[in-house]
Short mmCIF file of C-alpha atoms in Angstrom, two decimals:
data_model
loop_
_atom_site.label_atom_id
_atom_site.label_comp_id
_atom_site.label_asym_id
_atom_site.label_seq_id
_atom_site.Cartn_x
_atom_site.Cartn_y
_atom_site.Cartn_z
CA UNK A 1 -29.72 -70.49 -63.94
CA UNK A 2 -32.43 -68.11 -63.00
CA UNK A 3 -31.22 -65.93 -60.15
CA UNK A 4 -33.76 -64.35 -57.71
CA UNK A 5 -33.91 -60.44 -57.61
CA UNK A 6 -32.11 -59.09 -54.65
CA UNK A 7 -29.63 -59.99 -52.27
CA UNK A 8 -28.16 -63.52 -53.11
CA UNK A 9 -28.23 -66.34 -50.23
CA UNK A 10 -25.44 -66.79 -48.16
CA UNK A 11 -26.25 -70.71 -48.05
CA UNK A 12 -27.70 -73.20 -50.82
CA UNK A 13 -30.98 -74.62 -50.05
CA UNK A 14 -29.22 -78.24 -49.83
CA UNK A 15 -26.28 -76.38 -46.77
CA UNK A 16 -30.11 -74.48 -45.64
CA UNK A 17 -31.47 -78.01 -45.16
CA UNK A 18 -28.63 -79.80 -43.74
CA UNK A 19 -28.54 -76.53 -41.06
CA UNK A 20 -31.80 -77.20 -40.13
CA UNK A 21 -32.19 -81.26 -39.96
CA UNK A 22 -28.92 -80.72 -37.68
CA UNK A 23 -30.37 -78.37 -35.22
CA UNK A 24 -33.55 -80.38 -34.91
CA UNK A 25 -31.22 -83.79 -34.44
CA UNK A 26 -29.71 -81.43 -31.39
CA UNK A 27 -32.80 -80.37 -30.05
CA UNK A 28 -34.18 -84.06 -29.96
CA UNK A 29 -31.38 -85.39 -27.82
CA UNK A 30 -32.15 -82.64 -25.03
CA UNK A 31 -29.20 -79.85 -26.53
CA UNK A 32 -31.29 -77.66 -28.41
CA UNK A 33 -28.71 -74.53 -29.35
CA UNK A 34 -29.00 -70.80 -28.64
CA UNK A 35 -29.38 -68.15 -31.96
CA UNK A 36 -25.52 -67.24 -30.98
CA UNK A 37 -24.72 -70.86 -31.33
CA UNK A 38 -26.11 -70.91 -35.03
CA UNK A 39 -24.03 -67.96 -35.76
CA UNK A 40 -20.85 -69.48 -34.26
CA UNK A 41 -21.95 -72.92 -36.42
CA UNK A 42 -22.27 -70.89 -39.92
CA UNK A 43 -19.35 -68.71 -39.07
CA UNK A 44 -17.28 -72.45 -38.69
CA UNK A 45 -18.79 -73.85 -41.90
CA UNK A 46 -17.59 -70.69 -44.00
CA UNK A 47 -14.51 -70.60 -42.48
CA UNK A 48 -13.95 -74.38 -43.54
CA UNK A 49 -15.57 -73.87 -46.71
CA UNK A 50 -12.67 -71.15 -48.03
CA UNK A 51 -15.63 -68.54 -48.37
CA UNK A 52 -15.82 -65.27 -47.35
CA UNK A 53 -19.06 -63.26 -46.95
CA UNK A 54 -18.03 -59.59 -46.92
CA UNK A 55 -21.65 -59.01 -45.55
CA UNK A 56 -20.72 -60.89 -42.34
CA UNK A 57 -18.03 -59.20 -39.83
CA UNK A 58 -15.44 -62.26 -39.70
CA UNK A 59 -17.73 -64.47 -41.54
CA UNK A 60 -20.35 -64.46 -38.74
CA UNK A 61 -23.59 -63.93 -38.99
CA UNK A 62 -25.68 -60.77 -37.69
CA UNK A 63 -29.24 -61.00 -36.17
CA UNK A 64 -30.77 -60.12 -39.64
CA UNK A 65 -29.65 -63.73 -40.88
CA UNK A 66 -30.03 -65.44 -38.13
CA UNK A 67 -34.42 -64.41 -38.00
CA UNK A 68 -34.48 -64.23 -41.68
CA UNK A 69 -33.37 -68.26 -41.48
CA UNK A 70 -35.79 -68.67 -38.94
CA UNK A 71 -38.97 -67.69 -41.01
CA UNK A 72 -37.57 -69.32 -44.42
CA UNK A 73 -38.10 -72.78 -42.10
CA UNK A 74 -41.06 -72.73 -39.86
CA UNK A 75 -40.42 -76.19 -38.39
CA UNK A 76 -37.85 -74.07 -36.15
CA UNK A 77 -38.99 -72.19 -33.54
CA UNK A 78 -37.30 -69.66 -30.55
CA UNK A 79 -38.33 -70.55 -27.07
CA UNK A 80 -37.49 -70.95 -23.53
CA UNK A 81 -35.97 -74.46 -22.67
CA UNK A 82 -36.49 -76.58 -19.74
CA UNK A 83 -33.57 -78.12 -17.61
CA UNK A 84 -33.56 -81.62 -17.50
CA UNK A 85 -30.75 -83.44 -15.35
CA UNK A 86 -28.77 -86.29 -17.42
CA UNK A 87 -29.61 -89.35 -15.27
CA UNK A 88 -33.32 -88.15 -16.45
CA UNK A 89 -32.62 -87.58 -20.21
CA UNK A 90 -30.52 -91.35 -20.10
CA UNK A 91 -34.09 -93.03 -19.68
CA UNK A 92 -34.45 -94.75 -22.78
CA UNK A 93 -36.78 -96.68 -25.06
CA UNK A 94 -36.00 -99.83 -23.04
CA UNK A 95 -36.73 -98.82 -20.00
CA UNK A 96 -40.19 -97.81 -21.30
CA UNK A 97 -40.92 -100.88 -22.75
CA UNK A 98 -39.57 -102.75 -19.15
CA UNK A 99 -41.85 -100.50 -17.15
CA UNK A 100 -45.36 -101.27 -19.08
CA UNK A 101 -44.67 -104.84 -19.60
CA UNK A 102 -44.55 -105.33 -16.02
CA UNK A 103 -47.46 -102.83 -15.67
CA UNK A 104 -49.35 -105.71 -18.17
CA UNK A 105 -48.48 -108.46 -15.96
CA UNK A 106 -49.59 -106.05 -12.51
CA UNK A 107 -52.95 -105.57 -13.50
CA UNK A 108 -53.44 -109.25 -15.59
CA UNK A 109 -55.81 -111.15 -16.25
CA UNK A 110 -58.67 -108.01 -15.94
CA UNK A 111 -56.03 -105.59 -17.76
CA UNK A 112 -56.20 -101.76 -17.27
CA UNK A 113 -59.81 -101.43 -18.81
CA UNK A 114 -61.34 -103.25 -15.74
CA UNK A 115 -59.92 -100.58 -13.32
CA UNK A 116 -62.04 -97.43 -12.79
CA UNK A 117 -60.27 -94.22 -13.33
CA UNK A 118 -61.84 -93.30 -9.98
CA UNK A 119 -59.28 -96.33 -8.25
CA UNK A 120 -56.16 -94.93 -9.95
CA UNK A 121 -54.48 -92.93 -7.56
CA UNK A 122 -51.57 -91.37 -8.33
CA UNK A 123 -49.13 -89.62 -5.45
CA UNK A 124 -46.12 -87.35 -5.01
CA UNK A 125 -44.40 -84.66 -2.84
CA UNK A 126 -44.04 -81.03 -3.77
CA UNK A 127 -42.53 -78.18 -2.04
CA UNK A 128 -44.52 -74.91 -2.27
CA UNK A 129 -41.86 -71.75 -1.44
CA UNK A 130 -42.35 -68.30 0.19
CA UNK A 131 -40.58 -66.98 -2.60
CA UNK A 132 -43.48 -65.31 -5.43
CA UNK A 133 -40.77 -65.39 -8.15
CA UNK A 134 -40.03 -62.56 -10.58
CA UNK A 135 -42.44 -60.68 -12.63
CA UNK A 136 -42.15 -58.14 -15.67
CA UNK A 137 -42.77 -54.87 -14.66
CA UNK A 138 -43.14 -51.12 -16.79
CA UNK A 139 -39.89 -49.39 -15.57
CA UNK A 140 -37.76 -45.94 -17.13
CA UNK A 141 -36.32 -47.37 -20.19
CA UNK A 142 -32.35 -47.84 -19.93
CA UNK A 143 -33.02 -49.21 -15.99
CA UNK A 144 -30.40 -51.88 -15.77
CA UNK A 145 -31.83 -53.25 -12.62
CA UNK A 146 -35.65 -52.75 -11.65
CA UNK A 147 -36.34 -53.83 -8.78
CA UNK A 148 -39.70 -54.06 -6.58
CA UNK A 149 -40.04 -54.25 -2.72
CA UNK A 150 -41.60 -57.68 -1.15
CA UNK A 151 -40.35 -59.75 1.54
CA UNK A 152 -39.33 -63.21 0.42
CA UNK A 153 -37.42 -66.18 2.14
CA UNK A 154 -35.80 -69.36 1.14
CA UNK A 155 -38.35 -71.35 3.19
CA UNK A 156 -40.77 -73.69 1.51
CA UNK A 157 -43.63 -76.20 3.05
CA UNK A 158 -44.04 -79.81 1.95
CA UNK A 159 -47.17 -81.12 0.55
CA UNK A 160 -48.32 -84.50 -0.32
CA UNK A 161 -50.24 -84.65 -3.48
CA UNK A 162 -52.82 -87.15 -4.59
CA UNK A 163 -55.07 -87.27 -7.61
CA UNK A 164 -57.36 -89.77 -9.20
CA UNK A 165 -57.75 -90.91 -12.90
CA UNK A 166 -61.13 -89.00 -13.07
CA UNK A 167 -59.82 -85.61 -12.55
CA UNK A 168 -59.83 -85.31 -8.45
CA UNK A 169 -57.58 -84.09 -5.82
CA UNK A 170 -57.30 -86.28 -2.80
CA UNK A 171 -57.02 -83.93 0.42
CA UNK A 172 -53.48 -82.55 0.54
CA UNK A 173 -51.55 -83.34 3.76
CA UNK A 174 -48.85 -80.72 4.79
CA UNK A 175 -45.63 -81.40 6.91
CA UNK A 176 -43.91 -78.30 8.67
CA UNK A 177 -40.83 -78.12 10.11
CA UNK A 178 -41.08 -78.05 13.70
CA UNK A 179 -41.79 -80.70 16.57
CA UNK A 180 -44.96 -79.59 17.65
CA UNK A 181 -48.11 -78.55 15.67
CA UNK A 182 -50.32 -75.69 17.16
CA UNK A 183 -54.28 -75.31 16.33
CA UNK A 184 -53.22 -72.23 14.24
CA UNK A 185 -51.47 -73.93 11.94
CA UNK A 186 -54.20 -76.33 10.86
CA UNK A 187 -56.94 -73.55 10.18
CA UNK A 188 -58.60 -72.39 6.71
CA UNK A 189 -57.39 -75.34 4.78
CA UNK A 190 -59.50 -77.52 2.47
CA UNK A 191 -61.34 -79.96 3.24
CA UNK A 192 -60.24 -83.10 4.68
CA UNK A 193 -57.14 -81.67 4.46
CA UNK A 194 -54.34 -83.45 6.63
CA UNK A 195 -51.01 -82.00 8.76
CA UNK A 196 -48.07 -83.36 10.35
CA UNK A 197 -44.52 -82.08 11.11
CA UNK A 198 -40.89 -83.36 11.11
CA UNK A 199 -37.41 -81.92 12.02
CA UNK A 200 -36.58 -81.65 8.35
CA UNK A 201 -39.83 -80.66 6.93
CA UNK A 202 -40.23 -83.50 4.77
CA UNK A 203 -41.67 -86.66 4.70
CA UNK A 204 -40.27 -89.75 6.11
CA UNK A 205 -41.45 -93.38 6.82
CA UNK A 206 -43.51 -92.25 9.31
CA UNK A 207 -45.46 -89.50 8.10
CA UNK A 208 -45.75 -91.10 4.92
CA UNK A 209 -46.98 -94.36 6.81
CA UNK A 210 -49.99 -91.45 8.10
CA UNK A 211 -50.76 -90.29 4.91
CA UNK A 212 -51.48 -93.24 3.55
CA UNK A 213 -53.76 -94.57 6.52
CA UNK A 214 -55.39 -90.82 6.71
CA UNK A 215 -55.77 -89.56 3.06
CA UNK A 216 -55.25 -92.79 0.47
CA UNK A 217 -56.51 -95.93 2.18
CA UNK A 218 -60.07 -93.68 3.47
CA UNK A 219 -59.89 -92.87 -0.09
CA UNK A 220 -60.02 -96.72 -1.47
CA UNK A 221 -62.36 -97.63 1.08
CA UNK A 222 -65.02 -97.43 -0.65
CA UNK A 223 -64.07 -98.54 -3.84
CA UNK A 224 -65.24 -101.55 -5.59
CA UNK A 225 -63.16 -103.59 -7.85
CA UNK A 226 -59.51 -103.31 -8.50
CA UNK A 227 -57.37 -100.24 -6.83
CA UNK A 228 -53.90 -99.25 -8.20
CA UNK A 229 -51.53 -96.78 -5.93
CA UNK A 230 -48.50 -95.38 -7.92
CA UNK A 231 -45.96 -92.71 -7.53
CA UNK A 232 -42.00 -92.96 -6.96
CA UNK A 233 -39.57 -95.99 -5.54
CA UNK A 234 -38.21 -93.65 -2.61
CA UNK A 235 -37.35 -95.80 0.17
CA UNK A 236 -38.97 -93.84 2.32
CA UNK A 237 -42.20 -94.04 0.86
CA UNK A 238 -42.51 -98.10 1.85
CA UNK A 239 -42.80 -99.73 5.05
CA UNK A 240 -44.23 -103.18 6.02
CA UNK A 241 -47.52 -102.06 7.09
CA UNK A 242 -48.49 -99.64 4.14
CA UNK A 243 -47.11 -103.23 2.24
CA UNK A 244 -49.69 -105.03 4.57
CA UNK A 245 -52.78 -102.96 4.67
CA UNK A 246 -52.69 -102.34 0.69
CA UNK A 247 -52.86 -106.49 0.15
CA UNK A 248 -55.39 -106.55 3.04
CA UNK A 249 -57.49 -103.61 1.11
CA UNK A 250 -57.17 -104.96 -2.72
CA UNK A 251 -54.35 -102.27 -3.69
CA UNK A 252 -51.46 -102.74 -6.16
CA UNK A 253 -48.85 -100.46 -4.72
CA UNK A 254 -46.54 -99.67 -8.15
CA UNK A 255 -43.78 -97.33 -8.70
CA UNK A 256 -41.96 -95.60 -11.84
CA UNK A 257 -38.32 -96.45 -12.78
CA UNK A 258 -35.87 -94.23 -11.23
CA UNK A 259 -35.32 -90.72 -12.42
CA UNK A 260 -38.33 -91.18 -15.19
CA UNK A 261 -41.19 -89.00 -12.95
CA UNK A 262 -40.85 -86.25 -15.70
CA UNK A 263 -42.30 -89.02 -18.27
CA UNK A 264 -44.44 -91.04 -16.50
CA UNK A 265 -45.66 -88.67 -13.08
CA UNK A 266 -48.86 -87.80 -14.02
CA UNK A 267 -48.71 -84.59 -11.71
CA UNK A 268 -44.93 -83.76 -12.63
CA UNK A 269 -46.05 -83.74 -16.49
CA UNK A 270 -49.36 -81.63 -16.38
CA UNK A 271 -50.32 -80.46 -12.60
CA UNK A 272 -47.52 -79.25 -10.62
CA UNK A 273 -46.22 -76.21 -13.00
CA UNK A 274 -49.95 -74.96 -13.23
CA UNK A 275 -50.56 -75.24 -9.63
CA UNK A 276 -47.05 -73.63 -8.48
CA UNK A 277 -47.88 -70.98 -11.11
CA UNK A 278 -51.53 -70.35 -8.99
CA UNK A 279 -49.64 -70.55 -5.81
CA UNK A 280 -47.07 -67.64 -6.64
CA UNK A 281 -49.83 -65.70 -7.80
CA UNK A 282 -51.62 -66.22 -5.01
CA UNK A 283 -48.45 -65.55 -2.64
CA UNK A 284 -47.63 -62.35 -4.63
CA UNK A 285 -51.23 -60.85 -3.91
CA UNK A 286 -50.34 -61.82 -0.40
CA UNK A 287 -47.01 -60.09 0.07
CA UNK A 288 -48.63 -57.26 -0.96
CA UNK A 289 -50.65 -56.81 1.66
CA UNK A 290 -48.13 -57.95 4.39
CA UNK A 291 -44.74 -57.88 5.22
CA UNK A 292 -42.55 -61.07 5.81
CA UNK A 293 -42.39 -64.32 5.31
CA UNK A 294 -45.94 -66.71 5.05
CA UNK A 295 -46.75 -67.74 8.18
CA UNK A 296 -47.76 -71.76 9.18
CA UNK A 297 -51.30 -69.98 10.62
CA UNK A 298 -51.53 -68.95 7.03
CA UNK A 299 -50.09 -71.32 4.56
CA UNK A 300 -53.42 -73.76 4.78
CA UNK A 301 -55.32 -70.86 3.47
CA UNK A 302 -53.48 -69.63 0.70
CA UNK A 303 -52.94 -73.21 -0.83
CA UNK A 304 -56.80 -73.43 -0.58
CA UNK A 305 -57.45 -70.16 -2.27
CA UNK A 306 -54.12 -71.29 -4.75
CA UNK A 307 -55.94 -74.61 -5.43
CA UNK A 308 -59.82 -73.20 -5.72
CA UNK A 309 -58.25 -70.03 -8.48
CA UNK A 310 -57.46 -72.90 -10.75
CA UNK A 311 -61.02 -73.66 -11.22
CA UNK A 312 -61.84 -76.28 -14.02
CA UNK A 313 -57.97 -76.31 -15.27
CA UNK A 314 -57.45 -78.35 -12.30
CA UNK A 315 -59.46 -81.45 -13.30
CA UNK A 316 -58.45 -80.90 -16.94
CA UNK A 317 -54.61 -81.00 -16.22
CA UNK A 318 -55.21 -84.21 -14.16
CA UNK A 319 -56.69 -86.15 -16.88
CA UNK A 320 -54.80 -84.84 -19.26
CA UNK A 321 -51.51 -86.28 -16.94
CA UNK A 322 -52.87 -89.80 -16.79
CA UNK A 323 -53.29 -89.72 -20.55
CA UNK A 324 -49.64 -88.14 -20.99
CA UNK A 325 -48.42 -90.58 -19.24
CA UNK A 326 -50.12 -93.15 -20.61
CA UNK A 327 -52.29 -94.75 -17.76
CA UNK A 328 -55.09 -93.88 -18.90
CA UNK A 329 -56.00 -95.44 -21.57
CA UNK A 330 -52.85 -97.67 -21.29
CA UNK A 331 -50.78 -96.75 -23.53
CA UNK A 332 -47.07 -96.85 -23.86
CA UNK A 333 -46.61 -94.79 -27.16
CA UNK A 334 -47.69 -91.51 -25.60
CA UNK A 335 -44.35 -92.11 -23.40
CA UNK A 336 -41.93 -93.45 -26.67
CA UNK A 337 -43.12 -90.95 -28.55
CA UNK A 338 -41.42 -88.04 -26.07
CA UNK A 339 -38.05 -89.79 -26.17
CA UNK A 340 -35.37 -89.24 -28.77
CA UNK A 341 -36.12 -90.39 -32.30
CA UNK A 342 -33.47 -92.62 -33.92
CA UNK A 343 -31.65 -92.40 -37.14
CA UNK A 344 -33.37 -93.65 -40.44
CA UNK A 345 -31.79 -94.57 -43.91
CA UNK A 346 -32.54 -91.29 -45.09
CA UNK A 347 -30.37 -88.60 -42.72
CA UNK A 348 -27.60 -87.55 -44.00
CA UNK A 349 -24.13 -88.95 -42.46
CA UNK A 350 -23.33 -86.10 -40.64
CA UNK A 351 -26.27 -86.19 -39.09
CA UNK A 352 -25.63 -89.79 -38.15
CA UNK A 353 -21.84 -89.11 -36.61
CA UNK A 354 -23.93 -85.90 -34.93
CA UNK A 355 -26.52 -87.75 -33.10
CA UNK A 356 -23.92 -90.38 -32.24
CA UNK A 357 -21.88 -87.76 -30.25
CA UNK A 358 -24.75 -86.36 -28.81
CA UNK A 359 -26.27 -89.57 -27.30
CA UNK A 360 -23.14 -90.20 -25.92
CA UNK A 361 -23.01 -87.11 -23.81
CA UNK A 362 -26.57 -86.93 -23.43
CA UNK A 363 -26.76 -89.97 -20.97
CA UNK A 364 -22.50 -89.38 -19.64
CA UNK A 365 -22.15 -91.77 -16.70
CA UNK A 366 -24.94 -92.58 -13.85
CA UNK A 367 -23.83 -90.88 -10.77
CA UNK A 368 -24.25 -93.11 -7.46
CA UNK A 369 -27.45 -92.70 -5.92
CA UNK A 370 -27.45 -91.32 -2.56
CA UNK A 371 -30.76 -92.85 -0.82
CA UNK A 372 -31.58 -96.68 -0.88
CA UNK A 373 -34.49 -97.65 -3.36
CA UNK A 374 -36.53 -100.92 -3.35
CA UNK A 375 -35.43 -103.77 -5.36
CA UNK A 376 -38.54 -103.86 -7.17
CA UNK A 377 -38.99 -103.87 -10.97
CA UNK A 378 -41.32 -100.75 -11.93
CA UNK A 379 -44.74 -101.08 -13.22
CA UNK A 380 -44.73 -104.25 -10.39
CA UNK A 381 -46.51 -104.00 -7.61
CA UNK A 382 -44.51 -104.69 -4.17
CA UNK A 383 -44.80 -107.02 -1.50
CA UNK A 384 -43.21 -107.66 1.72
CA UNK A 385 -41.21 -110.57 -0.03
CA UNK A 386 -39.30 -107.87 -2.15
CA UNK A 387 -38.04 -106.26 0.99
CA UNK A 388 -37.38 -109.72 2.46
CA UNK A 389 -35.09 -110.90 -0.79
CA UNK A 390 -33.43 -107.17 -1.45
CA UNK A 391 -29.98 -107.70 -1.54
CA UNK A 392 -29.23 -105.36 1.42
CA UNK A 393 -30.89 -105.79 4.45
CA UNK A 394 -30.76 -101.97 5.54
CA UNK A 395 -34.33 -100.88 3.85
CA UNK A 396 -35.64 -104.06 6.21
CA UNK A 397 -33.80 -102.93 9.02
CA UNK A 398 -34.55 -99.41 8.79
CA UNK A 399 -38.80 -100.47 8.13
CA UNK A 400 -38.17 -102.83 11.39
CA UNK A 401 -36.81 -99.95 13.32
CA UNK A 402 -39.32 -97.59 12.36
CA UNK A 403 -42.58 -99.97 12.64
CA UNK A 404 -41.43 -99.66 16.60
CA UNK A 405 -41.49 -95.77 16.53
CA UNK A 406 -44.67 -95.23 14.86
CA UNK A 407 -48.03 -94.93 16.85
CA UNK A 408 -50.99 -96.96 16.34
CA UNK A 409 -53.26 -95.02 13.97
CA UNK A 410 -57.39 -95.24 13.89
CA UNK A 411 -58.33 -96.33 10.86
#
């Protein structure tokens, strides 16, 4: 057998091959492994194997191998992962399938094509910190610990996004945490921009109840044909007159399934990341200038000039979300198609055993929710009759209770 010139392989193309199909199984089902963990992997098969590599110290690897394997297989690539939590990564092909069939049957007989992108609306809260996050910066080589002076807090704000199928952003309503709200704290914002405030800084029944009367439902009004509202199943996002004025004004109100935003959340998958990245920019610029943390005077005008910086991206990343996700066009493989793939005839049997184990720890066991949701499937739209026929009257007690508290808004 013709040998190459040089340095021999440590591994046959066919132990090469099985290396790499098994770290791409891994990194499929959400545990992708570090470089150290390859080393530790070939280390283990040698060791089983009877072979010893007098090139390797202990039969491990060095860093030389480990790239060298790296650019003899392109498909694998080095890069920084995301965290997902489990009771995300357990949302399966199923519940998919569940959530646009009963999307189908929401917006039957006209289907999705006779709704305007304009009258999709999607919504959902963010937080935006005082904290501009890290930064690379040119220090003495050998520094262990650079450092840089700016003022920073564990405060954030909370912001109530909206954005429409055609690329817009509905005007942002802000809730700070406080009792009162002072003139100051409403200046320099953008426009149409709404604020409230709450003891914990984020949005309850109320407030929500307000944004929807202030910011979405002056939004639909007027819109002709068909209107769809969607965003997440939080309990606290529902009450019996947002339920009311949404059949009154020709609105589907839908949700997504539980823990499934970062698949089907148009402005989780391709808005929020760009727009926090804007926002720290903006901050940093900021906290260069001044000392402390972000004032409420200020806050409405930084988000504006956060917002504005983004430019043309903006609209881009919004479409680009509904289409991720997809709403628009309708379209339920650009969801299946970010999930997990399944085992086919042709992977080898350890590969098989491997992505056994892994799905098993991949979705573990559900941990109890803490908040109450609404029995409603997702992709349906609700009505009062699902909070009338949930199983536990507390979500109707607690809408009952808070219909009392809330003020009579001007619509």
């Amino acid at each position: 057998m013709h040998r190459k010139p040089g340095g021999q392989p440590v591994l046959s193309n066919n132990d090469e091959q099985c290396l790499m199909d098994g770290l791409l199984v891994c990194a499929e089902w959400g545990y992708p492994l570090h470089a150290a963990d390859v080393k530790d992997v070939v280390q283990s098969f040698l060791n089983r194997e009877g072979r010893v590599v007098k090139r390797f110290k202990d039969n491990r690897p060095g860093e030389d191998w480990t790239w060298n394997f790296l650019k003899r297989h392109p498909q694998l690539t080095n890069r920084f992962a995301e965290n997902i939590k489990r009771c995300r990564a357990a949302v399966d092909a199923e519940a998919v399938k569940s959530y646009f069939e009963h999307l189908d049957k929401t917006l039957e007989p006209e289907g999705s094509a006779a709704i305007p992108p304009e009258n999709w609306v999607n919504f959902d809260e963010t937080n935006f910190s005082d904290d501009p996050g890290s930064k690379k910066v040119i220090v003495r080589r050998g520094c262990r610990r650079p450092e840089r002076i700016m003022d920073h807090s564990k405060s954030s704000t909370s912001v109530m996004m909206a954005v429409n199928g055609r690329g817009d952003l509905l005007p942002p309503f802000t809730v700070y945490k406080s009792q009162f709200l002072y003139p100051t704290w409403i200046e320099g914002g953008l426009p149409g921009m709404r604020y409230g405030c709450s003891k914990s800084g984020w949005f309850d029944m109320r407030l929500f109840e307000e944004w929807f009367i202030t910011v979405a439902l002056v939004y639909f009004r007027d819109k002709v044909g068909r209107k769809l509202l969607i965003g997440d199943n939080l309990a606290s996002h529902f009450s019996a007159e947002v339920i009311r004025l949404c059949k009154l004004n020709g609105i589907d109100f839908v949700f997504f399934p539980p823990n499934s935003t970062h698949l089907f959340q148009p402005l989780d998958v391709a808005v929020f990341r760009s727009m926090k990245a804007a926002w720290r920019s903006t901050l940093g610029e900021w906290k260069k200038r001044n000392r402390g943390a972000v004032q409420k005077s200020v806050f409405p005008r930084l988000l504006r000039e956060a917002i504005e910086s983004m430019g043309d991206k903006l609209r881009a990343n919004i479409i680009a979300g509904f289409r991720a996700t997809g709403l628009i066009p309708l379209d339920k493989e650009e969801v299946l198609k970010k999930l997990p793939k399944q085992a086919d005839d042709t992977s080898p049997n350890w590969c098989d055993a491997l992505r056994e184990k892994l799905e098993e720890t991949r979705k573990g066991d559900t941990p109890k929710s803490r908040g109450k949701r609404v029995t409603v499937h997702p992709g349906q739209s609700i009505t009062t009759t699902c909070l009338n026929n949930d199983t536990d009257n507390n979500v109707l007690q607690t809408v009952k209770a808070e219909e009392k508290a809330i003020n009579a808004f001007e619509v």
